[in-house]
Amino acid sequence: MSYHALARKYRPATFDAMVGQEHVTRTLRAALRRDKLAHAYLFSGPRGCGKTTVARLLAKALNCTGGVKDEPCGACEACAAVAAGSSLDVLEIDAASHTGVDNVRELRDMAQYTPSPGASRVFIIDEVHMLSKGAFNALLKILEEPPARVFFFFATTEPAKIPRTILSRCQRFDFRLLTRDELSARLTAIAAEEGVRLEPGALRLVVAQAEGSMRDALSILDQVLAASPERIDEQAVVDLFGLVGSEVAIELNEAVMARDAGRALRLADRVAAGGQSLDDFARGLVDNFRNLLLLRIDPALAAGISLPEDQIEILRRQAGHFAPQDLLALLDRASRGFERIHRSGQPRVLLEALLVELVLLESRVVLSDLVRRLEALTGQPLSGGDGGPGADRRAATGRPASAAKPPVAKPTSARAAPHADAAPEPPAARDHGASRVRDASTAAAATTVDGWTAFVETLLGRQPGLGACIMEGIPAEEDGRIALSFPVEKQFQLQLIQKDLPRLQELARELLGRDIVLNLVSGAEAARREHREELRRHVAPTEHETLQRACGGDATLDHLVRRLDAEVVPAADRDAWHTAPDRDGTAPREG
Ligand SMILES: [Zn+2]
């Protein structure tokens, strides 16, 4: 049985009977009333939302017995002929199957014929973007000098593929998808006419499945009717079609928002049970995250989403719960997952893995955004100072922001407890040097000698052995030279350096512009460890230290990042979002 029975039976016979697209029909009817229709119109928009229907109504209105009117009578011989596809004056071409230039030559020849008296010759070309280049050229010739009473109505789902020369000769109307309300109202009316009970749950699913296309909605209703002719309930629709793409997307987004992998997997179950292609499902995921991303970046980008307005509204709300970076990451994973699923013989397994991956994907937050959001929530500045008192009490008590001494020193500090005793005790060598040594151990900066860290780094690169030994010494400025003090415990390293002293001096002069003097000091072990740690943090930082550096040394921020179990990623990743307008206004809601 053909599934287009309803679509044919309930095809609107008048402009008044059309659902939606009033912005198009209003203008066209006004032109019909004045008999001032242009020679060529382009109707663009998604499939099944009334483009060819409008074209046929225009053909009837132009040829209706008794002259052009803004509403065809639908009953006269001419109207009936157009409806039956037997009118000699109305030619309908499906460019998807007639792309050759020959057809257009034919068409051009036909256009030369005068239409029947009082009638207009109408060409309706569906999917016009499919015409060949030669066909477009032939068409262009006609459009350049259109014969009297010849009209072209082009329909397309892809206006971008139409040559500009053609576009510039057409009046263009963009058709939109129908809203759920529009579809629901029409389906309810048709079901009543057919004497079928269409239950609300079933109606909702049919409408969702149709995704804004009236033709699809009627085709689905046809199929469900064939299966259960008297009463259509929700289960009947699910049995036939499984779950619907947009419903699935909305549900999946909820699962991701709730970080509920079980929910996502149950969804995959239901999709698979409905016999839907997993390939399509995965493709749907990509579209979904793209849609969310567009909506998240700029609500105005909704124009690029081919979904009915009310569905976009739901997605827009959901998008608000994600950070753009997260959506980008989700989109990235989904498209890579789709590629794999598409090529795989085991799509089910891969799809499940993908769903879990999507749900569990770590959240990525631009740190400055996070801080700004938290500050907005608490009304207190978070970063800088001693850590806002009320801003994050746990952070403040856990680790006072002012105590910038990083906990990395912990492993040594347990044993370095005597450091407090050792440091004040003047080393045997010289008081001046000793105080310098103390400075080096307590200063937040790596060293008191400018460029020392870079020097050690270079040395480690060029002569790793020498560099490692140098790291054990504590540098200090002294009479235009650099005094490098080694505690007695590191005498061995000192001796090794002495063997290579000429080379070291050479490098010191090159990189620091000064000589190095080597000293042996006693009681400076703790200070040496501190200094060495400080150096290591710069030369070979641990992951945690890198994180700290990323947080700009802000202890509160660092604490926050770790509490959230977050990962700090390079700032370059987020640059793409700097163009996002007014991100403050659309910041994800917290809590
Ligand atoms: Zn008529």
PDB file of N, CA, C and O in Angstrom, residues 454-511:
ATOM      1  N   ALA A 454      67.189  30.113  34.401  1.00  0.00           N
ATOM      2  CA  ALA A 454      67.418  29.915  32.980  1.00  0.00           C
ATOM      3  C   ALA A 454      68.813  29.333  32.742  1.00  0.00           C
ATOM      4  O   ALA A 454      69.012  28.471  31.883  1.00  0.00           O
ATOM      5  N   PHE A 455      69.759  29.798  33.544  1.00  0.00           N
ATOM      6  CA  PHE A 455      71.134  29.318  33.428  1.00  0.00           C
ATOM      7  C   PHE A 455      71.185  27.811  33.703  1.00  0.00           C
ATOM      8  O   PHE A 455      71.762  27.037  32.942  1.00  0.00           O
ATOM      9  N   VAL A 456      70.549  27.394  34.808  1.00  0.00           N
ATOM     10  CA  VAL A 456      70.542  25.979  35.161  1.00  0.00           C
ATOM     11  C   VAL A 456      69.845  25.169  34.082  1.00  0.00           C
ATOM     12  O   VAL A 456      70.286  24.093  33.688  1.00  0.00           O
ATOM     13  N   GLU A 457      68.763  25.728  33.564  1.00  0.00           N
ATOM     14  CA  GLU A 457      68.020  25.029  32.524  1.00  0.00           C
ATOM     15  C   GLU A 457      68.888  24.793  31.286  1.00  0.00           C
ATOM     16  O   GLU A 457      68.929  23.703  30.733  1.00  0.00           O
ATOM     17  N   THR A 458      69.607  25.848  30.882  1.00  0.00           N
ATOM     18  CA  THR A 458      70.483  25.733  29.729  1.00  0.00           C
ATOM     19  C   THR A 458      71.577  24.701  29.980  1.00  0.00           C
ATOM     20  O   THR A 458      71.889  23.868  29.124  1.00  0.00           O
ATOM     21  N   LEU A 459      72.109  24.791  31.178  1.00  0.00           N
ATOM     22  CA  LEU A 459      73.179  23.874  31.548  1.00  0.00           C
ATOM     23  C   LEU A 459      72.692  22.422  31.495  1.00  0.00           C
ATOM     24  O   LEU A 459      73.381  21.524  30.984  1.00  0.00           O
ATOM     25  N   LEU A 460      71.485  22.205  32.011  1.00  0.00           N
ATOM     26  CA  LEU A 460      70.911  20.850  32.003  1.00  0.00           C
ATOM     27  C   LEU A 460      70.751  20.341  30.574  1.00  0.00           C
ATOM     28  O   LEU A 460      70.882  19.151  30.303  1.00  0.00           O
ATOM     29  N   GLY A 461      70.478  21.314  29.680  1.00  0.00           N
ATOM     30  CA  GLY A 461      70.326  20.928  28.285  1.00  0.00           C
ATOM     31  C   GLY A 461      71.654  20.591  27.638  1.00  0.00           C
ATOM     32  O   GLY A 461      71.785  19.618  26.913  1.00  0.00           O
ATOM     33  N   ARG A 462      72.670  21.393  27.943  1.00  0.00           N
ATOM     34  CA  ARG A 462      73.951  21.218  27.256  1.00  0.00           C
ATOM     35  C   ARG A 462      74.838  20.188  27.937  1.00  0.00           C
ATOM     36  O   ARG A 462      75.503  19.415  27.272  1.00  0.00           O
ATOM     37  N   GLN A 463      74.912  20.262  29.266  1.00  0.00           N
ATOM     38  CA  GLN A 463      75.761  19.330  30.013  1.00  0.00           C
ATOM     39  C   GLN A 463      74.991  18.837  31.235  1.00  0.00           C
ATOM     40  O   GLN A 463      75.181  19.360  32.346  1.00  0.00           O
ATOM     41  N   PRO A 464      74.148  17.849  31.024  1.00  0.00           N
ATOM     42  CA  PRO A 464      73.237  17.420  32.088  1.00  0.00           C
ATOM     43  C   PRO A 464      73.957  17.096  33.405  1.00  0.00           C
ATOM     44  O   PRO A 464      73.462  17.450  34.484  1.00  0.00           O
ATOM     45  N   GLY A 465      75.116  16.447  33.316  1.00  0.00           N
ATOM     46  CA  GLY A 465      75.835  16.065  34.537  1.00  0.00           C
ATOM     47  C   GLY A 465      76.232  17.295  35.334  1.00  0.00           C
ATOM     48  O   GLY A 465      75.977  17.397  36.541  1.00  0.00           O
ATOM     49  N   LEU A 466      76.817  18.253  34.653  1.00  0.00           N
ATOM     50  CA  LEU A 466      77.245  19.488  35.295  1.00  0.00           C
ATOM     51  C   LEU A 466      76.040  20.240  35.849  1.00  0.00           C
ATOM     52  O   LEU A 466      76.051  20.764  36.972  1.00  0.00           O
ATOM     53  N   GLY A 467      74.980  20.255  35.059  1.00  0.00           N
ATOM     54  CA  GLY A 467      73.760  20.942  35.474  1.00  0.00           C
ATOM     55  C   GLY A 467      73.203  20.358  36.759  1.00  0.00           C
ATOM     56  O   GLY A 467      72.803  21.090  37.670  1.00  0.00           O
ATOM     57  N   ALA A 468      73.162  19.021  36.827  1.00  0.00           N
ATOM     58  CA  ALA A 468      72.627  18.360  38.013  1.00  0.00           C
ATOM     59  C   ALA A 468      73.436  18.736  39.243  1.00  0.00           C
ATOM     60  O   ALA A 468      72.892  18.953  40.329  1.00  0.00           O
ATOM     61  N   CYS A 469      74.751  18.833  39.096  1.00  0.00           N
ATOM     62  CA  CYS A 469      75.607  19.215  40.221  1.00  0.00           C
ATOM     63  C   CYS A 469      75.357  20.668  40.619  1.00  0.00           C
ATOM     64  O   CYS A 469      75.255  20.999  41.807  1.00  0.00           O
ATOM     65  N   ILE A 470      75.242  21.535  39.626  1.00  0.00           N
ATOM     66  CA  ILE A 470      75.027  22.954  39.891  1.00  0.00           C
ATOM     67  C   ILE A 470      73.741  23.171  40.678  1.00  0.00           C
ATOM     68  O   ILE A 470      73.643  24.055  41.533  1.00  0.00           O
ATOM     69  N   MET A 471      72.742  22.321  40.408  1.00  0.00           N
ATOM     70  CA  MET A 471      71.460  22.463  41.102  1.00  0.00           C
ATOM     71  C   MET A 471      71.602  22.303  42.615  1.00  0.00           C
ATOM     72  O   MET A 471      70.740  22.762  43.373  1.00  0.00           O
ATOM     73  N   GLU A 472      72.659  21.652  43.052  1.00  0.00           N
ATOM     74  CA  GLU A 472      72.843  21.422  44.489  1.00  0.00           C
ATOM     75  C   GLU A 472      73.417  22.646  45.198  1.00  0.00           C
ATOM     76  O   GLU A 472      73.459  22.701  46.426  1.00  0.00           O
ATOM     77  N   GLY A 473      73.911  23.625  44.442  1.00  0.00           N
ATOM     78  CA  GLY A 473      74.508  24.813  45.059  1.00  0.00           C
ATOM     79  C   GLY A 473      73.497  25.926  45.237  1.00  0.00           C
ATOM     80  O   GLY A 473      72.453  25.953  44.596  1.00  0.00           O
ATOM     81  N   ILE A 474      73.830  26.837  46.148  1.00  0.00           N
ATOM     82  CA  ILE A 474      72.949  27.975  46.394  1.00  0.00           C
ATOM     83  C   ILE A 474      73.676  29.229  45.916  1.00  0.00           C
ATOM     84  O   ILE A 474      74.746  29.574  46.439  1.00  0.00           O
ATOM     85  N   PRO A 475      73.109  29.908  44.926  1.00  0.00           N
ATOM     86  CA  PRO A 475      73.806  31.070  44.367  1.00  0.00           C
ATOM     87  C   PRO A 475      73.498  32.350  45.147  1.00  0.00           C
ATOM     88  O   PRO A 475      72.433  32.470  45.751  1.00  0.00           O
ATOM     89  N   ALA A 476      74.431  33.273  45.121  1.00  0.00           N
ATOM     90  CA  ALA A 476      74.201  34.590  45.711  1.00  0.00           C
ATOM     91  C   ALA A 476      75.100  35.590  44.991  1.00  0.00           C
ATOM     92  O   ALA A 476      76.187  35.249  44.541  1.00  0.00           O
ATOM     93  N   GLU A 477      74.591  36.811  44.883  1.00  0.00           N
ATOM     94  CA  GLU A 477      75.394  37.878  44.267  1.00  0.00           C
ATOM     95  C   GLU A 477      76.522  38.247  45.218  1.00  0.00           C
ATOM     96  O   GLU A 477      76.294  38.375  46.428  1.00  0.00           O
ATOM     97  N   GLU A 478      77.702  38.413  44.689  1.00  0.00           N
ATOM     98  CA  GLU A 478      78.790  38.792  45.582  1.00  0.00           C
ATOM     99  C   GLU A 478      79.870  39.518  44.799  1.00  0.00           C
ATOM    100  O   GLU A 478      80.544  38.924  43.973  1.00  0.00           O
ATOM    101  N   ASP A 479      80.001  40.805  45.055  1.00  0.00           N
ATOM    102  CA  ASP A 479      81.040  41.627  44.441  1.00  0.00           C
ATOM    103  C   ASP A 479      81.131  41.409  42.931  1.00  0.00           C
ATOM    104  O   ASP A 479      82.201  41.139  42.393  1.00  0.00           O
ATOM    105  N   GLY A 480      79.991  41.465  42.269  1.00  0.00           N
ATOM    106  CA  GLY A 480      79.994  41.337  40.808  1.00  0.00           C
ATOM    107  C   GLY A 480      80.206  39.919  40.318  1.00  0.00           C
ATOM    108  O   GLY A 480      80.304  39.684  39.114  1.00  0.00           O
ATOM    109  N   ARG A 481      80.317  38.996  41.251  1.00  0.00           N
ATOM    110  CA  ARG A 481      80.418  37.604  40.828  1.00  0.00           C
ATOM    111  C   ARG A 481      79.267  36.817  41.456  1.00  0.00           C
ATOM    112  O   ARG A 481      78.485  37.369  42.214  1.00  0.00           O
ATOM    113  N   ILE A 482      79.213  35.553  41.123  1.00  0.00           N
ATOM    114  CA  ILE A 482      78.181  34.729  41.733  1.00  0.00           C
ATOM    115  C   ILE A 482      78.854  33.723  42.647  1.00  0.00           C
ATOM    116  O   ILE A 482      79.674  32.912  42.190  1.00  0.00           O
ATOM    117  N   ALA A 483      78.523  33.826  43.926  1.00  0.00           N
ATOM    118  CA  ALA A 483      79.063  32.876  44.885  1.00  0.00           C
ATOM    119  C   ALA A 483      78.115  31.699  44.947  1.00  0.00           C
ATOM    120  O   ALA A 483      76.926  31.852  45.220  1.00  0.00           O
ATOM    121  N   LEU A 484      78.632  30.524  44.640  1.00  0.00           N
ATOM    122  CA  LEU A 484      77.804  29.328  44.662  1.00  0.00           C
ATOM    123  C   LEU A 484      78.235  28.482  45.854  1.00  0.00           C
ATOM    124  O   LEU A 484      79.355  27.954  45.899  1.00  0.00           O
ATOM    125  N   SER A 485      77.333  28.396  46.845  1.00  0.00           N
ATOM    126  CA  SER A 485      77.677  27.711  48.098  1.00  0.00           C
ATOM    127  C   SER A 485      77.153  26.290  48.125  1.00  0.00           C
ATOM    128  O   SER A 485      75.995  26.042  47.801  1.00  0.00           O
ATOM    129  N   PHE A 486      78.066  25.390  48.543  1.00  0.00           N
ATOM    130  CA  PHE A 486      77.671  23.991  48.681  1.00  0.00           C
ATOM    131  C   PHE A 486      77.801  23.584  50.143  1.00  0.00           C
ATOM    132  O   PHE A 486      78.839  23.824  50.757  1.00  0.00           O
ATOM    133  N   PRO A 487      76.749  22.983  50.691  1.00  0.00           N
ATOM    134  CA  PRO A 487      76.895  22.475  52.053  1.00  0.00           C
ATOM    135  C   PRO A 487      77.873  21.295  52.027  1.00  0.00           C
ATOM    136  O   PRO A 487      78.043  20.658  50.977  1.00  0.00           O
ATOM    137  N   VAL A 488      78.432  21.020  53.169  1.00  0.00           N
ATOM    138  CA  VAL A 488      79.457  19.958  53.210  1.00  0.00           C
ATOM    139  C   VAL A 488      78.921  18.636  52.683  1.00  0.00           C
ATOM    140  O   VAL A 488      79.660  17.839  52.106  1.00  0.00           O
ATOM    141  N   GLU A 489      77.632  18.407  52.882  1.00  0.00           N
ATOM    142  CA  GLU A 489      77.047  17.143  52.416  1.00  0.00           C
ATOM    143  C   GLU A 489      77.170  16.990  50.902  1.00  0.00           C
ATOM    144  O   GLU A 489      77.049  15.898  50.368  1.00  0.00           O
ATOM    145  N   LYS A 490      77.371  18.112  50.221  1.00  0.00           N
ATOM    146  CA  LYS A 490      77.430  18.052  48.762  1.00  0.00           C
ATOM    147  C   LYS A 490      78.844  18.324  48.238  1.00  0.00           C
ATOM    148  O   LYS A 490      79.016  18.829  47.128  1.00  0.00           O
ATOM    149  N   GLN A 491      79.759  17.987  49.074  1.00  0.00           N
ATOM    150  CA  GLN A 491      81.166  18.170  48.718  1.00  0.00           C
ATOM    151  C   GLN A 491      81.520  17.453  47.410  1.00  0.00           C
ATOM    152  O   GLN A 491      82.266  17.965  46.585  1.00  0.00           O
ATOM    153  N   PHE A 492      80.960  16.284  47.266  1.00  0.00           N
ATOM    154  CA  PHE A 492      81.251  15.474  46.086  1.00  0.00           C
ATOM    155  C   PHE A 492      80.887  16.208  44.802  1.00  0.00           C
ATOM    156  O   PHE A 492      81.658  16.283  43.853  1.00  0.00           O
ATOM    157  N   GLN A 493      79.695  16.785  44.802  1.00  0.00           N
ATOM    158  CA  GLN A 493      79.242  17.541  43.630  1.00  0.00           C
ATOM    159  C   GLN A 493      80.170  18.729  43.368  1.00  0.00           C
ATOM    160  O   GLN A 493      80.500  19.030  42.232  1.00  0.00           O
ATOM    161  N   LEU A 494      80.577  19.357  44.464  1.00  0.00           N
ATOM    162  CA  LEU A 494      81.476  20.501  44.339  1.00  0.00           C
ATOM    163  C   LEU A 494      82.769  20.083  43.632  1.00  0.00           C
ATOM    164  O   LEU A 494      83.253  20.777  42.730  1.00  0.00           O
ATOM    165  N   GLN A 495      83.276  18.911  44.051  1.00  0.00           N
ATOM    166  CA  GLN A 495      84.521  18.426  43.441  1.00  0.00           C
ATOM    167  C   GLN A 495      84.334  18.140  41.949  1.00  0.00           C
ATOM    168  O   GLN A 495      85.192  18.443  41.126  1.00  0.00           O
ATOM    169  N   LEU A 496      83.211  17.553  41.629  1.00  0.00           N
ATOM    170  CA  LEU A 496      82.931  17.262  40.211  1.00  0.00           C
ATOM    171  C   LEU A 496      82.907  18.548  39.396  1.00  0.00           C
ATOM    172  O   LEU A 496      83.440  18.612  38.295  1.00  0.00           O
ATOM    173  N   ILE A 497      82.297  19.578  39.978  1.00  0.00           N
ATOM    174  CA  ILE A 497      82.201  20.846  39.267  1.00  0.00           C
ATOM    175  C   ILE A 497      83.599  21.445  39.067  1.00  0.00           C
ATOM    176  O   ILE A 497      83.928  21.963  38.005  1.00  0.00           O
ATOM    177  N   GLN A 498      84.378  21.321  40.127  1.00  0.00           N
ATOM    178  CA  GLN A 498      85.719  21.897  40.036  1.00  0.00           C
ATOM    179  C   GLN A 498      86.519  21.306  38.877  1.00  0.00           C
ATOM    180  O   GLN A 498      87.281  22.000  38.227  1.00  0.00           O
ATOM    181  N   LYS A 499      86.294  20.029  38.608  1.00  0.00           N
ATOM    182  CA  LYS A 499      86.989  19.382  37.491  1.00  0.00           C
ATOM    183  C   LYS A 499      86.608  20.019  36.168  1.00  0.00           C
ATOM    184  O   LYS A 499      87.377  20.005  35.226  1.00  0.00           O
ATOM    185  N   ASP A 500      85.387  20.545  36.133  1.00  0.00           N
ATOM    186  CA  ASP A 500      84.863  21.098  34.884  1.00  0.00           C
ATOM    187  C   ASP A 500      84.741  22.621  34.962  1.00  0.00           C
ATOM    188  O   ASP A 500      83.968  23.228  34.215  1.00  0.00           O
ATOM    189  N   LEU A 501      85.498  23.195  35.889  1.00  0.00           N
ATOM    190  CA  LEU A 501      85.338  24.614  36.175  1.00  0.00           C
ATOM    191  C   LEU A 501      85.528  25.524  34.957  1.00  0.00           C
ATOM    192  O   LEU A 501      84.719  26.449  34.744  1.00  0.00           O
ATOM    193  N   PRO A 502      86.558  25.277  34.143  1.00  0.00           N
ATOM    194  CA  PRO A 502      86.746  26.182  32.990  1.00  0.00           C
ATOM    195  C   PRO A 502      85.507  26.255  32.101  1.00  0.00           C
ATOM    196  O   PRO A 502      85.095  27.329  31.669  1.00  0.00           O
ATOM    197  N   ARG A 503      84.922  25.082  31.878  1.00  0.00           N
ATOM    198  CA  ARG A 503      83.724  25.039  31.024  1.00  0.00           C
ATOM    199  C   ARG A 503      82.564  25.800  31.685  1.00  0.00           C
ATOM    200  O   ARG A 503      81.830  26.546  31.032  1.00  0.00           O
ATOM    201  N   LEU A 504      82.431  25.604  32.990  1.00  0.00           N
ATOM    202  CA  LEU A 504      81.371  26.275  33.735  1.00  0.00           C
ATOM    203  C   LEU A 504      81.541  27.790  33.669  1.00  0.00           C
ATOM    204  O   LEU A 504      80.590  28.540  33.409  1.00  0.00           O
ATOM    205  N   GLN A 505      82.798  28.246  33.881  1.00  0.00           N
ATOM    206  CA  GLN A 505      83.048  29.695  33.841  1.00  0.00           C
ATOM    207  C   GLN A 505      82.701  30.268  32.472  1.00  0.00           C
ATOM    208  O   GLN A 505      82.130  31.343  32.368  1.00  0.00           O
ATOM    209  N   GLU A 506      83.051  29.502  31.489  1.00  0.00           N
ATOM    210  CA  GLU A 506      82.789  29.935  30.116  1.00  0.00           C
ATOM    211  C   GLU A 506      81.280  30.164  29.911  1.00  0.00           C
ATOM    212  O   GLU A 506      80.835  31.198  29.402  1.00  0.00           O
ATOM    213  N   LEU A 507      80.506  29.179  30.345  1.00  0.00           N
ATOM    214  CA  LEU A 507      79.053  29.271  30.205  1.00  0.00           C
ATOM    215  C   LEU A 507      78.477  30.385  31.078  1.00  0.00           C
ATOM    216  O   LEU A 507      77.554  31.095  30.678  1.00  0.00           O
ATOM    217  N   ALA A 508      79.041  30.538  32.277  1.00  0.00           N
ATOM    218  CA  ALA A 508      78.539  31.568  33.194  1.00  0.00           C
ATOM    219  C   ALA A 508      78.757  32.947  32.589  1.00  0.00           C
ATOM    220  O   ALA A 508      77.892  33.820  32.651  1.00  0.00           O
ATOM    221  N   ARG A 509      79.923  33.122  31.978  1.00  0.00           N
ATOM    222  CA  ARG A 509      80.204  34.423  31.363  1.00  0.00           C
ATOM    223  C   ARG A 509      79.283  34.661  30.171  1.00  0.00           C
ATOM    224  O   ARG A 509      78.756  35.755  29.976  1.00  0.00           O
ATOM    225  N   GLU A 510      79.062  33.584  29.431  1.00  0.00           N
ATOM    226  CA  GLU A 510      78.218  33.706  28.239  1.00  0.00           C
ATOM    227  C   GLU A 510      76.756  34.013  28.617  1.00  0.00           C
ATOM    228  O   GLU A 510      76.124  34.894  28.055  1.00  0.00           O
ATOM    229  N   LEU A 511      76.266  33.288  29.601  1.00  0.00           N
ATOM    230  CA  LEU A 511      74.829  33.381  29.893  1.00  0.00           C
ATOM    231  C   LEU A 511      74.491  34.372  30.997  1.00  0.00           C
ATOM    232  O   LEU A 511      73.422  34.970  31.007  1.00  0.00           O
TER     233      LEU A 511
END
